[in-house]
PDB file of C-alpha atoms and ligand atoms in Angstrom:
ATOM      1  CA  MET A 304      33.736   9.446   6.060  1.00 49.00           C
ATOM      2  CA  PRO A 305      34.189  11.738   3.024  1.00 75.00           C
ATOM      3  CA  LYS A 306      30.366  12.208   2.830  1.00 85.00           C
ATOM      4  CA  ASP A 307      27.165  12.851   5.210  1.00 89.00           C
ATOM      5  CA  SER A 308      24.778  10.370   5.619  1.00 88.00           C
ATOM      6  CA  ALA A 309      22.750  13.183   3.065  1.00 90.00           C
ATOM      7  CA  GLY A 310      26.021  12.525   0.446  1.00 87.00           C
ATOM      8  CA  HIS A 311      26.852  16.152   1.017  1.00 93.00           C
ATOM      9  CA  LEU A 312      30.709  16.688   1.757  1.00 96.00           C
ATOM     10  CA  ILE A 313      32.181  16.631   5.259  1.00 95.00           C
ATOM     11  CA  PRO A 314      35.828  17.941   5.819  1.00 97.00           C
ATOM     12  CA  GLY A 315      38.124  15.137   5.881  1.00 97.00           C
ATOM     13  CA  ARG A 316      42.075  14.608   7.030  1.00 98.00           C
ATOM     14  CA  ILE A 317      44.395  17.018   5.400  1.00 98.00           C
ATOM     15  CA  GLY A 318      47.851  15.068   5.180  1.00 98.00           C
ATOM     16  CA  PRO A 319      51.639  16.702   6.315  1.00 98.00           C
ATOM     17  CA  ASP A 320      52.520  20.170   4.212  1.00 97.00           C
ATOM     18  CA  ARG A 321      54.533  18.836  -0.025  1.00 98.00           C
ATOM     19  CA  PRO A 322      58.125  19.848   0.895  1.00 98.00           C
ATOM     20  CA  VAL A 323      59.249  22.739  -2.616  1.00 98.00           C
ATOM     21  CA  ASP A 324      63.890  22.588  -3.176  1.00 98.00           C
ATOM     22  CA  ALA A 325      65.276  25.818  -1.871  1.00 98.00           C
ATOM     23  CA  SER A 326      66.656  25.930  -5.351  1.00 98.00           C
ATOM     24  CA  ILE A 327      62.364  26.914  -6.450  1.00 98.00           C
ATOM     25  CA  ALA A 328      61.705  30.728  -5.969  1.00 98.00           C
ATOM     26  CA  ARG A 329      59.130  31.395  -3.964  1.00 98.00           C
ATOM     27  CA  PRO A 330      56.517  34.200  -3.955  1.00 99.00           C
ATOM     28  CA  GLU A 331      57.314  36.894  -1.617  1.00 98.00           C
ATOM     29  CA  TYR A 332      53.766  36.298   0.297  1.00 99.00           C
ATOM     30  CA  VAL A 333      55.178  32.420   1.368  1.00 98.00           C
ATOM     31  CA  GLY A 334      55.958  32.854   5.324  1.00 98.00           C
ATOM     32  CA  ARG A 335      53.534  35.786   5.403  1.00 98.00           C
ATOM     33  CA  PRO A 336      50.233  36.047   6.743  1.00 98.00           C
ATOM     34  CA  ALA A 337      49.220  38.304   3.298  1.00 98.00           C
ATOM     35  CA  PRO A 338      50.410  38.990  -0.187  1.00 98.00           C
ATOM     36  CA  ALA A 339      52.190  42.868  -0.499  1.00 98.00           C
ATOM     37  CA  LYS A 340      49.654  45.169  -1.887  1.00 98.00           C
ATOM     38  CA  HIS A 341      50.356  45.116  -6.102  1.00 98.00           C
ATOM     39  CA  THR A 342      51.832  47.034  -7.852  1.00 98.00           C
ATOM     40  CA  GLY A 343      52.858  48.026 -11.551  1.00 98.00           C
ATOM     41  CA  GLY A 344      49.054  47.698 -12.764  1.00 98.00           C
ATOM     42  CA  ASP A 345      47.516  44.822 -14.794  1.00 99.00           C
ATOM     43  CA  VAL A 346      49.482  45.808 -18.285  1.00 99.00           C
ATOM     44  CA  TYR A 347      52.575  44.113 -19.169  1.00 99.00           C
ATOM     45  CA  ASP A 348      55.248  43.307 -22.113  1.00 98.00           C
ATOM     46  CA  ASP A 349      55.965  41.462 -24.419  1.00 98.00           C
ATOM     47  CA  GLU A 350      58.721  40.504 -22.370  1.00 98.00           C
ATOM     48  CA  THR A 351      56.401  39.408 -19.224  1.00 99.00           C
ATOM     49  CA  ILE A 352      52.928  38.177 -21.375  1.00 99.00           C
ATOM     50  CA  GLU A 353      55.571  35.162 -22.542  1.00 99.00           C
ATOM     51  CA  ARG A 354      56.631  34.355 -19.254  1.00 99.00           C
ATOM     52  CA  ILE A 355      52.855  34.584 -17.880  1.00 99.00           C
ATOM     53  CA  ARG A 356      53.006  31.926 -20.796  1.00 99.00           C
ATOM     54  CA  ALA A 357      55.140  29.775 -19.541  1.00 99.00           C
ATOM     55  CA  ALA A 358      53.851  29.224 -15.977  1.00 99.00           C
ATOM     56  CA  GLY A 359      50.495  29.491 -17.628  1.00 99.00           C
ATOM     57  CA  THR A 360      51.734  26.024 -19.372  1.00 99.00           C
ATOM     58  CA  ILE A 361      53.547  24.590 -16.656  1.00 99.00           C
ATOM     59  CA  ALA A 362      49.782  25.228 -14.737  1.00 99.00           C
ATOM     60  CA  ALA A 363      47.784  24.344 -17.694  1.00 99.00           C
ATOM     61  CA  ASP A 364      49.766  20.456 -17.839  1.00 99.00           C
ATOM     62  CA  ALA A 365      49.564  19.893 -13.933  1.00 99.00           C
ATOM     63  CA  ILE A 366      46.141  20.137 -14.255  1.00 99.00           C
ATOM     64  CA  MET A 367      45.844  17.259 -17.366  1.00 99.00           C
ATOM     65  CA  ALA A 368      47.722  15.486 -15.299  1.00 99.00           C
ATOM     66  CA  VAL A 369      46.032  15.450 -12.414  1.00 99.00           C
ATOM     67  CA  GLY A 370      42.515  15.455 -14.082  1.00 99.00           C
ATOM     68  CA  ALA A 371      44.152  11.878 -15.614  1.00 99.00           C
ATOM     69  CA  ALA A 372      44.684  10.423 -12.647  1.00 99.00           C
ATOM     70  CA  VAL A 373      41.287  10.896 -11.593  1.00 99.00           C
ATOM     71  CA  GLN A 374      38.453   8.130 -10.643  1.00 98.00           C
ATOM     72  CA  PRO A 375      36.422   6.109  -8.835  1.00 98.00           C
ATOM     73  CA  GLY A 376      39.429   5.367  -5.359  1.00 98.00           C
ATOM     74  CA  VAL A 377      41.333   8.189  -5.410  1.00 98.00           C
ATOM     75  CA  THR A 378      41.361  10.627  -3.100  1.00 98.00           C
ATOM     76  CA  THR A 379      41.746  14.577  -3.407  1.00 98.00           C
ATOM     77  CA  ASP A 380      44.883  14.258  -1.293  1.00 98.00           C
ATOM     78  CA  GLN A 381      46.626  11.648  -4.147  1.00 98.00           C
ATOM     79  CA  LEU A 382      45.637  14.301  -6.535  1.00 99.00           C
ATOM     80  CA  ASP A 383      46.797  17.424  -5.075  1.00 99.00           C
ATOM     81  CA  ALA A 384      50.469  15.058  -4.727  1.00 99.00           C
ATOM     82  CA  ILE A 385      50.523  14.573  -8.669  1.00 99.00           C
ATOM     83  CA  GLY A 386      50.434  18.863  -9.029  1.00 99.00           C
ATOM     84  CA  HIS A 387      52.703  19.331  -6.587  1.00 99.00           C
ATOM     85  CA  GLU A 388      54.970  17.183  -8.076  1.00 99.00           C
ATOM     86  CA  PHE A 389      54.205  17.948 -12.025  1.00 99.00           C
ATOM     87  CA  VAL A 390      54.354  22.189 -11.204  1.00 99.00           C
ATOM     88  CA  THR A 391      57.732  21.413  -8.588  1.00 99.00           C
ATOM     89  CA  GLY A 392      59.183  18.810 -11.203  1.00 98.00           C
ATOM     90  CA  HIS A 393      59.142  22.070 -14.061  1.00 99.00           C
ATOM     91  CA  GLY A 394      60.750  24.624 -11.577  1.00 98.00           C
ATOM     92  CA  ALA A 395      58.232  25.664 -10.428  1.00 99.00           C
ATOM     93  CA  TYR A 396      56.317  26.429  -7.339  1.00 99.00           C
ATOM     94  CA  PRO A 397      52.327  25.791  -6.628  1.00 99.00           C
ATOM     95  CA  SER A 398      51.313  29.195  -6.292  1.00 99.00           C
ATOM     96  CA  THR A 399      48.865  28.521  -3.308  1.00 99.00           C
ATOM     97  CA  LEU A 400      51.176  26.675  -0.993  1.00 99.00           C
ATOM     98  CA  GLY A 401      51.308  28.756   1.530  1.00 98.00           C
ATOM     99  CA  TYR A 402      48.910  31.542   0.191  1.00 98.00           C
ATOM    100  CA  ARG A 403      46.975  32.982   3.057  1.00 98.00           C
ATOM    101  CA  GLY A 404      47.661  30.022   5.074  1.00 97.00           C
ATOM    102  CA  PHE A 405      46.515  27.327   2.260  1.00 98.00           C
ATOM    103  CA  ARG A 406      48.687  24.768   2.715  1.00 98.00           C
ATOM    104  CA  LYS A 407      48.093  22.475  -0.259  1.00 99.00           C
ATOM    105  CA  SER A 408      49.399  22.862  -3.691  1.00 99.00           C
ATOM    106  CA  VAL A 409      46.166  22.127  -5.816  1.00 99.00           C
ATOM    107  CA  CYS A 410      42.399  23.492  -4.863  1.00 99.00           C
ATOM    108  CA  SER A 411      40.058  20.229  -5.063  1.00 99.00           C
ATOM    109  CA  SER A 412      36.265  21.447  -5.111  1.00 99.00           C
ATOM    110  CA  VAL A 413      34.339  18.334  -5.250  1.00 98.00           C
ATOM    111  CA  ASN A 414      30.638  18.443  -6.443  1.00 98.00           C
ATOM    112  CA  GLU A 415      28.900  20.987  -3.817  1.00 98.00           C
ATOM    113  CA  VAL A 416      32.173  23.257  -3.124  1.00 98.00           C
ATOM    114  CA  ILE A 417      32.428  26.384  -5.431  1.00 99.00           C
ATOM    115  CA  CYS A 418      35.747  26.410  -4.704  1.00 99.00           C
ATOM    116  CA  HIS A 419      38.201  26.772  -2.721  1.00 99.00           C
ATOM    117  CA  GLY A 420      38.560  23.208  -1.440  1.00 98.00           C
ATOM    118  CA  ILE A 421      41.328  21.587   0.554  1.00 98.00           C
ATOM    119  CA  PRO A 422      42.445  18.493  -0.773  1.00 98.00           C
ATOM    120  CA  ASP A 423      42.401  15.817   1.977  1.00 98.00           C
ATOM    121  CA  ASP A 424      41.526  12.386   2.672  1.00 98.00           C
ATOM    122  CA  THR A 425      37.954  12.308   0.542  1.00 98.00           C
ATOM    123  CA  VAL A 426      37.628  10.024  -1.923  1.00 98.00           C
ATOM    124  CA  LEU A 427      36.315  10.120  -4.439  1.00 98.00           C
ATOM    125  CA  GLU A 428      33.674   8.290  -5.755  1.00 97.00           C
ATOM    126  CA  PRO A 429      31.608   7.215  -9.636  1.00 98.00           C
ATOM    127  CA  GLY A 430      29.017  10.348 -10.409  1.00 98.00           C
ATOM    128  CA  ASP A 431      31.463  12.649  -8.612  1.00 98.00           C
ATOM    129  CA  ILE A 432      32.999  16.072 -10.265  1.00 98.00           C
ATOM    130  CA  VAL A 433      35.629  17.714  -9.459  1.00 99.00           C
ATOM    131  CA  ASN A 434      37.858  21.122  -9.973  1.00 99.00           C
ATOM    132  CA  ILE A 435      41.537  21.228 -10.331  1.00 99.00           C
ATOM    133  CA  ASP A 436      42.613  24.751 -10.179  1.00 99.00           C
ATOM    134  CA  ILE A 437      46.152  25.188  -9.991  1.00 99.00           C
ATOM    135  CA  THR A 438      48.416  28.396 -10.634  1.00 99.00           C
ATOM    136  CA  ALA A 439      51.925  28.363 -11.206  1.00 99.00           C
ATOM    137  CA  PHE A 440      55.039  30.808  -9.980  1.00 99.00           C
ATOM    138  CA  LYS A 441      58.118  30.786 -12.209  1.00 99.00           C
ATOM    139  CA  ASP A 442      60.432  33.844 -12.803  1.00 99.00           C
ATOM    140  CA  GLY A 443      58.482  36.191 -11.340  1.00 99.00           C
ATOM    141  CA  VAL A 444      55.181  35.391 -12.329  1.00 99.00           C
ATOM    142  CA  HIS A 445      52.000  33.256 -12.112  1.00 99.00           C
ATOM    143  CA  GLY A 446      49.451  31.482 -14.165  1.00 99.00           C
ATOM    144  CA  ASP A 447      46.084  30.198 -13.311  1.00 99.00           C
ATOM    145  CA  SER A 448      44.082  28.239 -13.934  1.00 99.00           C
ATOM    146  CA  ASN A 449      41.029  25.346 -13.594  1.00 99.00           C
ATOM    147  CA  ARG A 450      39.335  22.223 -14.874  1.00 99.00           C
ATOM    148  CA  THR A 451      36.571  20.421 -13.735  1.00 99.00           C
ATOM    149  CA  PHE A 452      37.036  16.733 -14.226  1.00 99.00           C
ATOM    150  CA  ILE A 453      33.988  14.349 -14.243  1.00 99.00           C
ATOM    151  CA  VAL A 454      34.990  10.634 -11.705  1.00 98.00           C
ATOM    152  CA  GLY A 455      33.969   7.895 -14.181  1.00 98.00           C
ATOM    153  CA  GLU A 456      29.918   8.932 -15.316  1.00 98.00           C
ATOM    154  CA  ALA A 457      28.164  11.589 -14.694  1.00 98.00           C
ATOM    155  CA  ARG A 458      23.892  12.466 -14.430  1.00 98.00           C
ATOM    156  CA  GLN A 459      23.425  14.218 -17.406  1.00 98.00           C
ATOM    157  CA  GLU A 460      22.395  16.640 -15.568  1.00 98.00           C
ATOM    158  CA  VAL A 461      25.888  16.975 -14.381  1.00 98.00           C
ATOM    159  CA  ALA A 462      27.796  16.319 -17.035  1.00 99.00           C
ATOM    160  CA  ASP A 463      25.409  19.342 -18.957  1.00 99.00           C
ATOM    161  CA  LEU A 464      26.320  21.608 -16.390  1.00 99.00           C
ATOM    162  CA  VAL A 465      30.168  20.597 -16.630  1.00 99.00           C
ATOM    163  CA  GLU A 466      30.415  21.574 -20.431  1.00 99.00           C
ATOM    164  CA  ARG A 467      27.780  24.270 -20.302  1.00 99.00           C
ATOM    165  CA  THR A 468      30.240  26.303 -17.832  1.00 99.00           C
ATOM    166  CA  GLU A 469      33.370  25.678 -20.171  1.00 99.00           C
ATOM    167  CA  GLU A 470      31.519  26.958 -22.698  1.00 99.00           C
ATOM    168  CA  SER A 471      30.563  29.785 -20.666  1.00 99.00           C
ATOM    169  CA  LEU A 472      34.207  30.900 -20.285  1.00 99.00           C
ATOM    170  CA  ARG A 473      34.378  30.318 -23.919  1.00 99.00           C
ATOM    171  CA  ARG A 474      31.900  32.854 -25.000  1.00 99.00           C
ATOM    172  CA  ALA A 475      33.028  35.222 -22.482  1.00 99.00           C
ATOM    173  CA  ILE A 476      36.707  35.081 -23.925  1.00 99.00           C
ATOM    174  CA  ARG A 477      35.537  35.975 -27.397  1.00 98.00           C
ATOM    175  CA  THR A 478      33.986  39.230 -25.367  1.00 98.00           C
ATOM    176  CA  VAL A 479      36.987  40.454 -24.618  1.00 99.00           C
ATOM    177  CA  MET A 480      37.842  43.233 -26.820  1.00 99.00           C
ATOM    178  CA  PRO A 481      39.958  46.537 -26.568  1.00 98.00           C
ATOM    179  CA  GLY A 482      37.618  49.967 -25.209  1.00 98.00           C
ATOM    180  CA  ARG A 483      34.950  47.088 -23.906  1.00 98.00           C
ATOM    181  CA  ARG A 484      34.381  47.159 -20.354  1.00 98.00           C
ATOM    182  CA  VAL A 485      35.269  44.138 -17.663  1.00 99.00           C
ATOM    183  CA  ASN A 486      31.901  43.348 -16.974  1.00 98.00           C
ATOM    184  CA  VAL A 487      30.601  42.211 -20.733  1.00 98.00           C
ATOM    185  CA  ILE A 488      32.398  38.996 -19.492  1.00 99.00           C
ATOM    186  CA  GLY A 489      30.020  38.627 -16.870  1.00 99.00           C
ATOM    187  CA  ARG A 490      27.098  39.900 -18.789  1.00 98.00           C
ATOM    188  CA  ALA A 491      28.069  36.815 -21.589  1.00 99.00           C
ATOM    189  CA  ILE A 492      28.166  34.358 -18.913  1.00 99.00           C
ATOM    190  CA  GLU A 493      25.080  35.121 -17.276  1.00 98.00           C
ATOM    191  CA  MET A 494      23.223  35.216 -20.187  1.00 98.00           C
ATOM    192  CA  TYR A 495      24.201  32.534 -21.362  1.00 99.00           C
ATOM    193  CA  ALA A 496      23.530  30.676 -17.937  1.00 99.00           C
ATOM    194  CA  LYS A 497      20.215  31.719 -17.639  1.00 98.00           C
ATOM    195  CA  ARG A 498      19.466  29.780 -20.625  1.00 98.00           C
ATOM    196  CA  PHE A 499      19.398  26.883 -18.095  1.00 99.00           C
ATOM    197  CA  GLY A 500      18.227  28.210 -15.380  1.00 98.00           C
ATOM    198  CA  TYR A 501      21.968  27.930 -13.637  1.00 99.00           C
ATOM    199  CA  GLY A 502      22.659  30.027 -10.597  1.00 99.00           C
ATOM    200  CA  VAL A 503      25.772  32.295 -11.326  1.00 99.00           C
ATOM    201  CA  VAL A 504      28.517  33.065  -8.695  1.00 99.00           C
ATOM    202  CA  ARG A 505      28.756  35.934  -7.283  1.00 98.00           C
ATOM    203  CA  ASP A 506      31.086  36.763  -4.568  1.00 98.00           C
ATOM    204  CA  PHE A 507      33.965  34.824  -6.507  1.00 98.00           C
ATOM    205  CA  THR A 508      35.544  37.000  -9.117  1.00 98.00           C
ATOM    206  CA  GLY A 509      38.199  36.599 -12.520  1.00 99.00           C
ATOM    207  CA  HIS A 510      41.561  38.949 -11.042  1.00 99.00           C
ATOM    208  CA  GLY A 511      44.432  40.768 -12.363  1.00 99.00           C
ATOM    209  CA  VAL A 512      46.957  38.321 -12.351  1.00 99.00           C
ATOM    210  CA  GLY A 513      50.632  38.470 -13.082  1.00 99.00           C
ATOM    211  CA  THR A 514      53.465  39.458 -10.458  1.00 99.00           C
ATOM    212  CA  SER A 515      50.373  39.256  -7.806  1.00 99.00           C
ATOM    213  CA  PHE A 516      48.587  36.138  -8.150  1.00 99.00           C
ATOM    214  CA  HIS A 517      45.084  38.838  -7.489  1.00 98.00           C
ATOM    215  CA  SER A 518      46.093  42.018  -8.300  1.00 98.00           C
ATOM    216  CA  GLY A 519      42.929  43.757  -7.246  1.00 98.00           C
ATOM    217  CA  LEU A 520      41.133  43.830 -10.768  1.00 99.00           C
ATOM    218  CA  ILE A 521      38.129  42.428 -10.040  1.00 98.00           C
ATOM    219  CA  ILE A 522      36.599  40.514 -13.042  1.00 99.00           C
ATOM    220  CA  PRO A 523      32.589  39.692 -12.656  1.00 99.00           C
ATOM    221  CA  HIS A 524      30.970  36.570 -13.722  1.00 98.00           C
ATOM    222  CA  TYR A 525      27.695  37.660 -13.227  1.00 98.00           C
ATOM    223  CA  ASP A 526      25.439  40.953 -15.353  1.00 98.00           C
ATOM    224  CA  THR A 527      26.242  44.026 -13.792  1.00 98.00           C
ATOM    225  CA  ASP A 528      26.845  47.842 -14.442  1.00 97.00           C
ATOM    226  CA  ARG A 529      30.391  48.164 -11.057  1.00 97.00           C
ATOM    227  CA  TYR A 530      33.146  46.143 -12.457  1.00 98.00           C
ATOM    228  CA  ASP A 531      33.816  49.166 -15.276  1.00 97.00           C
ATOM    229  CA  ALA A 532      37.601  49.029 -15.385  1.00 98.00           C
ATOM    230  CA  GLU A 533      37.974  49.360 -19.286  1.00 98.00           C
ATOM    231  CA  ILE A 534      39.835  46.478 -21.605  1.00 99.00           C
ATOM    232  CA  VAL A 535      42.689  47.256 -23.378  1.00 99.00           C
ATOM    233  CA  PRO A 536      45.778  45.568 -24.849  1.00 99.00           C
ATOM    234  CA  GLY A 537      48.632  44.114 -22.473  1.00 99.00           C
ATOM    235  CA  MET A 538      45.958  43.792 -19.985  1.00 99.00           C
ATOM    236  CA  VAL A 539      46.242  40.426 -18.270  1.00 99.00           C
ATOM    237  CA  PHE A 540      43.235  38.614 -16.242  1.00 99.00           C
ATOM    238  CA  THR A 541      41.814  35.465 -15.701  1.00 99.00           C
ATOM    239  CA  ILE A 542      38.552  34.354 -16.361  1.00 99.00           C
ATOM    240  CA  GLU A 543      37.154  31.590 -13.946  1.00 99.00           C
ATOM    241  CA  PRO A 544      32.908  31.226 -14.131  1.00 99.00           C
ATOM    242  CA  MET A 545      30.988  29.617 -10.883  1.00 99.00           C
ATOM    243  CA  LEU A 546      27.855  27.818 -12.328  1.00 99.00           C
ATOM    244  CA  THR A 547      25.392  26.133  -9.903  1.00 99.00           C
ATOM    245  CA  LEU A 548      22.233  23.446 -10.941  1.00 99.00           C
ATOM    246  CA  GLY A 549      20.718  25.784  -7.695  1.00 98.00           C
ATOM    247  CA  THR A 550      21.326  29.123  -5.963  1.00 98.00           C
ATOM    248  CA  HIS A 551      24.456  31.554  -6.596  1.00 98.00           C
ATOM    249  CA  GLU A 552      24.452  31.494  -2.023  1.00 98.00           C
ATOM    250  CA  TRP A 553      27.314  30.677  -0.240  1.00 98.00           C
ATOM    251  CA  GLU A 554      28.609  28.821   3.057  1.00 98.00           C
ATOM    252  CA  GLY A 555      32.529  28.933   4.041  1.00 98.00           C
ATOM    253  CA  TRP A 556      33.570  25.404   6.235  1.00 98.00           C
ATOM    254  CA  ASP A 557      35.281  26.005   9.137  1.00 98.00           C
ATOM    255  CA  ASP A 558      38.560  25.453   7.523  1.00 98.00           C
ATOM    256  CA  GLY A 559      38.077  29.282   6.239  1.00 98.00           C
ATOM    257  CA  TRP A 560      38.421  28.385   2.633  1.00 98.00           C
ATOM    258  CA  THR A 561      36.140  25.717   1.716  1.00 98.00           C
ATOM    259  CA  VAL A 562      33.306  27.209   0.047  1.00 98.00           C
ATOM    260  CA  VAL A 563      29.890  25.082  -0.997  1.00 98.00           C
ATOM    261  CA  THR A 564      26.388  26.234  -2.586  1.00 98.00           C
ATOM    262  CA  ARG A 565      23.526  26.875   0.480  1.00 98.00           C
ATOM    263  CA  ASP A 566      21.749  24.589  -0.484  1.00 98.00           C
ATOM    264  CA  ARG A 567      24.008  22.055  -1.701  1.00 98.00           C
ATOM    265  CA  SER A 568      23.528  21.973  -5.281  1.00 98.00           C
ATOM    266  CA  ILE A 569      26.412  20.868  -7.888  1.00 98.00           C
ATOM    267  CA  THR A 570      28.142  23.102  -9.065  1.00 99.00           C
ATOM    268  CA  ALA A 571      31.536  23.093 -11.389  1.00 99.00           C
ATOM    269  CA  GLN A 572      33.637  25.892 -12.636  1.00 99.00           C
ATOM    270  CA  PHE A 573      36.424  26.548 -15.790  1.00 99.00           C
ATOM    271  CA  GLU A 574      39.593  29.303 -16.150  1.00 99.00           C
ATOM    272  CA  HIS A 575      41.768  30.323 -17.538  1.00 99.00           C
ATOM    273  CA  THR A 576      44.451  33.268 -17.956  1.00 99.00           C
ATOM    274  CA  ILE A 577      44.247  35.518 -20.471  1.00 98.00           C
ATOM    275  CA  VAL A 578      46.464  38.322 -22.250  1.00 99.00           C
ATOM    276  CA  VAL A 579      43.601  41.109 -24.021  1.00 99.00           C
ATOM    277  CA  ARG A 580      45.738  41.878 -27.641  1.00 98.00           C
ATOM    278  CA  GLU A 581      44.031  44.091 -30.324  1.00 98.00           C
ATOM    279  CA  HIS A 582      41.912  41.716 -31.424  1.00 98.00           C
ATOM    280  CA  GLY A 583      40.670  39.926 -28.562  1.00 98.00           C
ATOM    281  CA  ALA A 584      41.815  37.655 -26.205  1.00 99.00           C
ATOM    282  CA  GLU A 585      44.968  35.098 -26.389  1.00 99.00           C
ATOM    283  CA  ILE A 586      44.644  32.105 -24.022  1.00 99.00           C
ATOM    284  CA  LEU A 587      48.102  32.232 -22.049  1.00 99.00           C
ATOM    285  CA  THR A 588      46.419  28.826 -20.056  1.00 99.00           C
ATOM    286  CA  LEU A 589      46.874  26.103 -23.100  1.00 99.00           C
ATOM    287  CA  PRO A 590      48.638  22.440 -22.934  1.00 98.00           C
ATOM    288  CA  SER A 591      51.129  22.009 -24.284  1.00 98.00           C
ATOM    289  CA  ALA A 592      49.392  18.909 -25.918  1.00 89.00           C
TER     290      ALA A 592
HETATM  291  N1  MF3 B 827      43.324  30.013  -8.315  1.00 62.53           N
HETATM  292  C1  MF3 B 827      42.019  30.710  -7.162  1.00 62.53           C
HETATM  293  C2  MF3 B 827      42.025  31.622  -8.260  1.00 62.53           C
HETATM  294  O1  MF3 B 827      41.713  31.338  -9.470  1.00 62.53           O
HETATM  295  C3  MF3 B 827      42.679  30.858  -5.842  1.00 62.53           C
HETATM  296  C4  MF3 B 827      43.647  30.122  -5.022  1.00 62.53           C
HETATM  297  S1  MF3 B 827      43.181  31.262  -3.950  1.00 62.53           S
HETATM  298  C5  MF3 B 827      43.748  29.454  -2.575  1.00 62.53           C
HETATM  299  O2  MF3 B 827      41.883  32.805  -8.287  1.00 62.53           O
HETATM  300  F1  MF3 B 827      44.685  30.202  -1.522  1.00 62.53           F
HETATM  301  F2  MF3 B 827      43.097  28.900  -1.824  1.00 62.53           F
HETATM  302  F3  MF3 B 827      43.869  28.353  -2.936  1.00 62.53           F
HETATM  303 CO1   CO B 828      42.400  33.156 -10.715  1.00 62.53          CO
HETATM  304 CO1   CO B 829      42.324  29.685  -9.909  1.00 62.53          CO
END
């Protein structure tokens, strides 16, 4: 059911909406077709940064809770339930739920899915990989993070891809420094990925995040002269490289969300929300334990 005869994913059945207690504040876009235009820029004061860290910690802890449940036989909808309960149980709103019509609290992206996979009745099998992307909204701000988990044991080539995608994020974070341009980030990722011949996804980027989920600031993950915004202290944005075992080109499913590699090659992603400090980046989406 979840895969065709070639082993490629096919859309599953999406379950009913999960409720959120009325006591939890929603982002303004919930119940609307699209978010309001972001105002106020990408630089935040320390008090707001601490609120983004609080939201980001909930997102990170939720990802770890979901990751602990990743095993053969579990469905991506069951993972959504865990993420949903964790985030709402900590008084936060799962930012993807009702964002531009997305109906789940987690993005679950399996194997050749680059990003924005919708949790459904897809059953995870040994050797699959699944990215869990969770954003939490609390006290007026969002914290956005993701990690890729291996289901049981993967082929060496796939395990290497996962490990090196996380390493590409670490390297990207280390290039962040006031006075540099945001395109140094893509350069670091692509330079590292090219060593292994990986595809580097270009059309899905990092973004400013804080009082808005996506502020409009774009952080490239590939080597380009475009996107030359200057990195300044107090700036908050995500870095979320997607690397593939094949092409960087993509196709979208008819559900309007699921993004897959055109050649159906396996792809991994890791994401952190970071704040720029005088001496480099500080991660705002570290798990609490
Ligand atoms: N969290 C994703 C990101 O990293 C965005 C997901 S939007 C959704 O930017 F609608 F697909 F959920
Ligand atoms: Co993001
Ligand atoms: Co995300």
